[in-house]
Coordinates of C-alpha atoms in Angstrom, one line a residue:
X17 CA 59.5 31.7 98.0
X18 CA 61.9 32.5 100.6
X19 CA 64.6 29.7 99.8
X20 CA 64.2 31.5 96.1
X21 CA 64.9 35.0 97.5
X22 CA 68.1 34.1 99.9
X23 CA 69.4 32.3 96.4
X24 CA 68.7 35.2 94.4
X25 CA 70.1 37.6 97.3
X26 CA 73.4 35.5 97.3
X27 CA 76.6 36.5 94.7
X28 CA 77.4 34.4 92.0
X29 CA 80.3 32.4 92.6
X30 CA 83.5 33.9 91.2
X31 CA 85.0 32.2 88.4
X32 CA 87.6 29.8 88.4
X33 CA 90.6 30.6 86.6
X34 CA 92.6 28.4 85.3
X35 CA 97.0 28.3 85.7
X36 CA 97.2 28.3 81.6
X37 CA 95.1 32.0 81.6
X38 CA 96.8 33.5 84.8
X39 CA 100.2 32.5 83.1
X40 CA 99.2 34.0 79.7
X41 CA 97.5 37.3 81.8
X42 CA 100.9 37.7 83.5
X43 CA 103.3 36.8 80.2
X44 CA 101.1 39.9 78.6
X45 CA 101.8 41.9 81.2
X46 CA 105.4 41.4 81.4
X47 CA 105.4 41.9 77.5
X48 CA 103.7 45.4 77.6
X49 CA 105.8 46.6 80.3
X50 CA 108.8 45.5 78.5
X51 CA 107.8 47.3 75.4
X52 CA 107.1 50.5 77.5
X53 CA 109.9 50.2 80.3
X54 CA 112.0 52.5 78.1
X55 CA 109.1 55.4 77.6
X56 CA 108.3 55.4 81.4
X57 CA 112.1 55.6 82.0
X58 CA 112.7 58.6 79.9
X59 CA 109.5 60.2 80.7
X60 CA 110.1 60.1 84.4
X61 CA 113.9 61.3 83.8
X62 CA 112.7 63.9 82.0
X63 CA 110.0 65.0 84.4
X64 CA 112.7 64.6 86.9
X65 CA 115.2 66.9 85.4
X66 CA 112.8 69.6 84.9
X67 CA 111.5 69.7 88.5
X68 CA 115.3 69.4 89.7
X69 CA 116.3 72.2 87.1
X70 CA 112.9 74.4 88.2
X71 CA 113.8 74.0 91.5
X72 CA 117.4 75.5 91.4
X73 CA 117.2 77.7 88.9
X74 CA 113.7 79.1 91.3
X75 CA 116.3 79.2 94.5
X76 CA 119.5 80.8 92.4
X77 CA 116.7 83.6 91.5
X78 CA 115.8 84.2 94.8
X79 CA 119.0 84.2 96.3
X80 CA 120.1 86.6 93.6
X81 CA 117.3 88.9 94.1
X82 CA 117.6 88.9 98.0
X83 CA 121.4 89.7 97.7
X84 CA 120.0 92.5 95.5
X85 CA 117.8 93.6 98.4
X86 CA 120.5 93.5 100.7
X87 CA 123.2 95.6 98.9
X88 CA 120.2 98.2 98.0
X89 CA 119.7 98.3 102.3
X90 CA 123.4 98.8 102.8
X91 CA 123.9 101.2 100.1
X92 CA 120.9 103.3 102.1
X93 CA 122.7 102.7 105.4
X94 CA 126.1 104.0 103.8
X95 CA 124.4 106.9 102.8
X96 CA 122.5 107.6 106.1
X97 CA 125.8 107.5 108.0
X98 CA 127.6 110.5 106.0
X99 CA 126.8 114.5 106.7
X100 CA 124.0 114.5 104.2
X101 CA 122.4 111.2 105.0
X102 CA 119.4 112.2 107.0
X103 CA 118.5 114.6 104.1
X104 CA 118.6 112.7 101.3
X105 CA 117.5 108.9 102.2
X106 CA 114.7 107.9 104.3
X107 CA 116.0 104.4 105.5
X108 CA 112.5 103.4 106.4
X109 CA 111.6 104.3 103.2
X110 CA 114.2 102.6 101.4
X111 CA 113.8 99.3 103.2
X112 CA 109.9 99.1 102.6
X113 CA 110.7 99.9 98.5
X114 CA 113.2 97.5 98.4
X115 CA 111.1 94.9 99.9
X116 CA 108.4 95.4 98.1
X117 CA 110.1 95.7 94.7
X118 CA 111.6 92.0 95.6
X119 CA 108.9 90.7 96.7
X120 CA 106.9 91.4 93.2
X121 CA 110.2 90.2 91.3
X122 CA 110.5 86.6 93.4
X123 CA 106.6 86.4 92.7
X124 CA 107.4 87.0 89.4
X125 CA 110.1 85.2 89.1
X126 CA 108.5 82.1 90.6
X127 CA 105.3 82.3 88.9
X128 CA 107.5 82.0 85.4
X129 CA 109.7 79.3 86.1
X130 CA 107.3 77.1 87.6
X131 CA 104.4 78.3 85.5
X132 CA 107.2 76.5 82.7
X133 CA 107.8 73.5 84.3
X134 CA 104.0 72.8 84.8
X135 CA 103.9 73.1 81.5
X136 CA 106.8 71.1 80.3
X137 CA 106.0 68.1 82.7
X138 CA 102.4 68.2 81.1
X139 CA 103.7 68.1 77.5
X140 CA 106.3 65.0 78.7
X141 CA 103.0 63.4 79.2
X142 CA 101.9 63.9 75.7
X143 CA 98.6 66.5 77.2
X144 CA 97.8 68.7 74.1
X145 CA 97.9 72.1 76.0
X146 CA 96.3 74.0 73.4
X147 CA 92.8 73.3 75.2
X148 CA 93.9 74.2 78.2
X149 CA 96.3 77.4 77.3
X150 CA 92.9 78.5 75.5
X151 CA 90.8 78.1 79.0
X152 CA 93.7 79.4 80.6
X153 CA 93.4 82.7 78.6
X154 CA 89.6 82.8 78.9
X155 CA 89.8 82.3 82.8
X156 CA 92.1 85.2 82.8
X157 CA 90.1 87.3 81.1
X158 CA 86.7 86.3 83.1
X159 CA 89.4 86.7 86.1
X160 CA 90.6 90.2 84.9
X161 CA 87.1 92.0 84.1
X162 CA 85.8 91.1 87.8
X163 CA 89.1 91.8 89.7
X164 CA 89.8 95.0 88.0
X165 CA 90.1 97.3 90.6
X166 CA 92.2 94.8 92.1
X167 CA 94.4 94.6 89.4
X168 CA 94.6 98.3 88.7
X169 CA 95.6 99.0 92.1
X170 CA 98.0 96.0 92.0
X171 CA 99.5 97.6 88.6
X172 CA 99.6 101.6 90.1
X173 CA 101.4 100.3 93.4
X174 CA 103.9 98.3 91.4
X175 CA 104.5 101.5 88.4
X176 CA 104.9 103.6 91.9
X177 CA 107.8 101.8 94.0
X178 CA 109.6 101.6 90.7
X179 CA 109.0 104.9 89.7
X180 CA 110.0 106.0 93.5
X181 CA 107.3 108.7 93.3
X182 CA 106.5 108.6 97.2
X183 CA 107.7 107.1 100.2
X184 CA 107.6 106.6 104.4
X185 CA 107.8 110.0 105.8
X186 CA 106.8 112.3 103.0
X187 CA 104.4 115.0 102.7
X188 CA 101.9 114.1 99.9
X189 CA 98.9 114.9 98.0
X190 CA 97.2 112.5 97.1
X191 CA 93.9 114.9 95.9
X192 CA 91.4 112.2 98.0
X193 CA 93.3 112.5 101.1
X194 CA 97.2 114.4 101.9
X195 CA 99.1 113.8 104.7
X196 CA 102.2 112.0 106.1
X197 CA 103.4 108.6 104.2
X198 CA 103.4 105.6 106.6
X199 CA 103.5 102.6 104.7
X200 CA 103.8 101.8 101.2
X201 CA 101.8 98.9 99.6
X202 CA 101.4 97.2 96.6
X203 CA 97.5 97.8 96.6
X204 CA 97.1 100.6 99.3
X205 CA 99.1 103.7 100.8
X206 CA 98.4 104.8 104.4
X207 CA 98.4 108.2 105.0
X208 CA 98.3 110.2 108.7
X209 CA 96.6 113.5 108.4
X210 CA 97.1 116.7 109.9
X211 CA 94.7 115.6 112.9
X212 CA 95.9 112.7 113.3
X213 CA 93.7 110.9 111.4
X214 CA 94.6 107.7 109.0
X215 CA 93.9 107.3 105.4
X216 CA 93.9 104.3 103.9
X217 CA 94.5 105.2 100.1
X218 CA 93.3 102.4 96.9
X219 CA 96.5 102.8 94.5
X220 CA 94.6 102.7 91.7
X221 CA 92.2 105.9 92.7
X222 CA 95.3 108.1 93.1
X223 CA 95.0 109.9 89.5
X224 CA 97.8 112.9 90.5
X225 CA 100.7 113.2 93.3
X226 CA 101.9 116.0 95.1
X227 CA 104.9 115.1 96.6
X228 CA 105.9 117.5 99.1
X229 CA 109.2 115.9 100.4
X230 CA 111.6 115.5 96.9
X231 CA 114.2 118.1 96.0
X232 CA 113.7 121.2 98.0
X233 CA 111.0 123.8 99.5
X234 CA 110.1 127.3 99.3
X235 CA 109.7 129.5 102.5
X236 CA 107.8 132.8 101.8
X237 CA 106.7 135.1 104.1
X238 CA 105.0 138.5 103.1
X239 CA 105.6 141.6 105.8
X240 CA 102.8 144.5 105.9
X241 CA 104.7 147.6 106.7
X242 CA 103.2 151.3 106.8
X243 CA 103.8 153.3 103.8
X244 CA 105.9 156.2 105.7
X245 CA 108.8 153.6 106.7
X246 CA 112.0 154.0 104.8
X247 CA 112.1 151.0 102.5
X248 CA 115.9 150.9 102.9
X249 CA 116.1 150.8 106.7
X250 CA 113.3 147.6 106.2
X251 CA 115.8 145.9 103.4
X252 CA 118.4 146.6 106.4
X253 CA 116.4 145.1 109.5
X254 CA 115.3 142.1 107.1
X255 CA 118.8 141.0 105.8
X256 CA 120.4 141.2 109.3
X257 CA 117.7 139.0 110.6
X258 CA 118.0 136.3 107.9
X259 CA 121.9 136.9 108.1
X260 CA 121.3 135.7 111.9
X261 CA 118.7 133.0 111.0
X262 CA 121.0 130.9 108.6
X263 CA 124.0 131.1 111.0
X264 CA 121.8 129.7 113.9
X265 CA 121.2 126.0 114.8
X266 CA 119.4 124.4 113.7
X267 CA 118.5 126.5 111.3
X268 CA 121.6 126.5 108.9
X269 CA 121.1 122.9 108.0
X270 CA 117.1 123.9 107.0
X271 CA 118.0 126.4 104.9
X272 CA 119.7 125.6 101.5
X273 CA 119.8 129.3 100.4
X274 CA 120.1 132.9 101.4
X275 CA 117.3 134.8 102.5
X276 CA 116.3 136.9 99.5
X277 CA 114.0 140.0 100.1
X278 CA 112.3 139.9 96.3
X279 CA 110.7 143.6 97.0
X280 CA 107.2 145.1 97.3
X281 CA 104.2 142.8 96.4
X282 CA 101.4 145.7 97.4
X283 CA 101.6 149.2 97.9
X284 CA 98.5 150.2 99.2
X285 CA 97.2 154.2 100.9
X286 CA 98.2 152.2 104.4
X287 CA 100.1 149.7 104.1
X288 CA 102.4 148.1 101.7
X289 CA 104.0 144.4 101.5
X290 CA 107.5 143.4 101.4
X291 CA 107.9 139.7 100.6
X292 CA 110.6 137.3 101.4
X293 CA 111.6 134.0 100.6
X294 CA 113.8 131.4 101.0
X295 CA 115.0 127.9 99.7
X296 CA 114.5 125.1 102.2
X297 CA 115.1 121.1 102.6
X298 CA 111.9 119.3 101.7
X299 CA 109.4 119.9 104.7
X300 CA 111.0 122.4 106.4
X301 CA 109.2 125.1 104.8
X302 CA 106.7 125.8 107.7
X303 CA 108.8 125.5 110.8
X304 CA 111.7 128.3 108.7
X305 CA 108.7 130.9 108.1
X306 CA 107.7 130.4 111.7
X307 CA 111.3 131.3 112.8
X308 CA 111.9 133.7 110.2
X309 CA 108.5 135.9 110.9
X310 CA 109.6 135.6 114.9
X311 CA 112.7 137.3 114.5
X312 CA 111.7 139.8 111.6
X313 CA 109.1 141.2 114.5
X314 CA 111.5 141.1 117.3
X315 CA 114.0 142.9 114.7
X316 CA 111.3 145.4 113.4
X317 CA 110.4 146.3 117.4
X318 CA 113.9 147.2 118.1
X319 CA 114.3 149.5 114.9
X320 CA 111.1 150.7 115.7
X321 CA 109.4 149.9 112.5
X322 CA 105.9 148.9 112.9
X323 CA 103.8 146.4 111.2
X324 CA 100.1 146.8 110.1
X325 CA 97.6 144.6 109.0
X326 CA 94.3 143.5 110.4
X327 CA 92.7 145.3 112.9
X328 CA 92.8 148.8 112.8
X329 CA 94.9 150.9 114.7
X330 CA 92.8 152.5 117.6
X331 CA 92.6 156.4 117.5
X332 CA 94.3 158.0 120.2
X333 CA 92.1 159.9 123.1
X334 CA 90.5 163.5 122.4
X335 CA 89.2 165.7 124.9
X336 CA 85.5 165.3 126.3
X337 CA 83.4 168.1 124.5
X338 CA 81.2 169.7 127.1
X339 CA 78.4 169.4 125.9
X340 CA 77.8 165.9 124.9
X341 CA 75.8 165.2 128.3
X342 CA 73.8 168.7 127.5
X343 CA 69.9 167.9 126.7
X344 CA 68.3 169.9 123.4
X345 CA 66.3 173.0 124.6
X346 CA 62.6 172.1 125.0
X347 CA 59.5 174.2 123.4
X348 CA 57.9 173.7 127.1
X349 CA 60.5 175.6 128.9
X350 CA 58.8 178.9 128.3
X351 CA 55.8 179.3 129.6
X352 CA 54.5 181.8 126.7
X353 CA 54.9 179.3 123.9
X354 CA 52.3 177.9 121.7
X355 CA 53.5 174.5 123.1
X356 CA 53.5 175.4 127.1
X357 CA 49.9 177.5 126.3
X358 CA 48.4 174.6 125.0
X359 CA 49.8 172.2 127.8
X360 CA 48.1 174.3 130.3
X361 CA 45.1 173.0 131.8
X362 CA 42.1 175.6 131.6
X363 CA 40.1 177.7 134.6
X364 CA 36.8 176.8 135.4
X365 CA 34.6 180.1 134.7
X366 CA 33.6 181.5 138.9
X367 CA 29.8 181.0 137.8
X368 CA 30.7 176.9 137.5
X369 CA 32.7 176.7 140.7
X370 CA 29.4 176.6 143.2

């Protein structure tokens, strides 16, 4: 039994092969590859030639759209370098648009070309892509129904560096968060608050934009005056201190207009409002009514106008009346009335003394 087992547990001996069969094996060989030499040569060629053409045309893109990128930063540096530069480009701003615009056109741009020459090498091999265009598509769409808040966000941040609607160093609002721009990204916007504090903002929840920063601002500042002042001496005091704010640095660069006095906004029994305003560079608005309501009220002291509003006015001081610390006259002063009678304790009849 055990001889049987090691025999059985042993391999067969190969076969032997003969020198007739190895030479036909090898003369079939040599035949097929003959008959196909000429499909594997222009198959590989081709395959070749499409890499070779992916490949450049993929690096005269890029180089095309960094060039792009690079005269788009020294246009913005041009610009920041003349009288108006700091006002009208943010070259922070710029840079992180620009690179983010060409990084979503090289994605692009790769994804395409090579996306084709997958393709193309795949049909040189005779692969029927309609299978795998149609899984393709399906993937997407399983892809794009559970990423898409990914892709929304994605899409928003792209629509909004092309569309330029914000940027580093503007004022926005955002409606779930306002606040400074920091940095610009294709999925989220960071925002610093008025604390301090930093919000990180989805693109694709921002349904409205309040840019703050683009085109110009408005300073108004209203001016509660009694009702007895002469409304021309006010018009006075108030032009000659706007005259004086818009000749002053730094203050003539902030303000892009004349300070305009538009008139009475309240007349009221005692007080009434004289508003002003004034057209500013974007997000200068705060720091020019500051400035402006400063020296209105230095100007208003020295003409002697005065300004009302909030707390009353105290009353001035009258004379003490004399008899505020008098006490009321009392029933039990006199001794005959009813009131002193009846407080008075009664005598004992003599007969009740003993």
């Amino acid at each position: 039994m055990l001889r049987s087992a090691l025999q059985a547990a042993d391999p067969a001996p190969p076969p032997k092969v003969s020198f007739d069969e190895a030479a036909r094996h090898a003369d079939e060989a040599a035949g097929w590859v003959e008959q196909n030499w000429s499909t594997w040569l222009s198959t590989g060629l081709r395959i070749v030639l499409i890499l070779a053409v992916a490949i450049v045309l993929r690096h005269l893109v890029r180089r095309a759209l960094f060039k792009l990128i690079e005269r788009m930063n020294r246009s913005a540096q041009a610009v920041q370098g003349s009288a108006l530069g700091g006002l009208l480009v943010n070259a922070e701003r710029r840079r992180q648009r620009s690179e983010a615009i060409g990084s979503v056109l090289r994605s692009v741009a790769s994804f395409l070309i090579l996306g084709t020459a997958g393709l193309m090498i795949l049909g040189a091999f005779s692969v029927n892509l309609a299978p795998l265009l149609a899984s393709a598509g399906v993937a997407g769409v399983a892809i794009g129904f559970g990423a898409r808040n990914l892709v929304t966000d994605f899409l928003s941040g792209v629509f909004m560096i092309l569309e330029d609607q914000y940027g580093v160093g503007d004022s926005v609002d955002a409606g779930v968060a306002s606040g400074e721009v920091i940095e610009v990204g294709l999925r989220v916007t960071k925002l610093r608050g008025d604390d301090g504090e930093i919000w990180y903002v989805r693109n694709g929840e921002i349904k409205r934009i309040g840019n703050l920063s683009q085109g110009w601002s408005t300073a108004t500042v209203d001016v509660t005056v009694r009702p007895t002042e002469d409304l021309d001496k006010v018009r006075e005091v108030i032009s000659e201190a706007g005259d004086a704010l818009s000749k002053a640095e730094p203050w003539n660069e902030a303000l892009w207009g004349p300070v305009e006095i538009l008139g009475l906004t309240e007349v009221l029994l005692d007080s009434m409002t004289v508003r002003i305003s004034a057209r500013t560079m974007p997000g200068k608005s705060l720091s020019v009514e500051r400035e402006l309501r400063w020296r209105v009220k230095r100007a208003f002291d020295e003409a002697g106008i005065r300004i009302v509003g909030g707390l009353p006015a105290l009353v001035e001081d009258s004379p003490a009346d004399p008899t505020a610390t008098m006490a009321a006259p009392s029933a039990f002063a006199s001794t005959t009335s009813p009131q002193s009678v009846a407080a008075t304790p009664l005598t004992p009849p003599p007969n009740l003394t003993k």
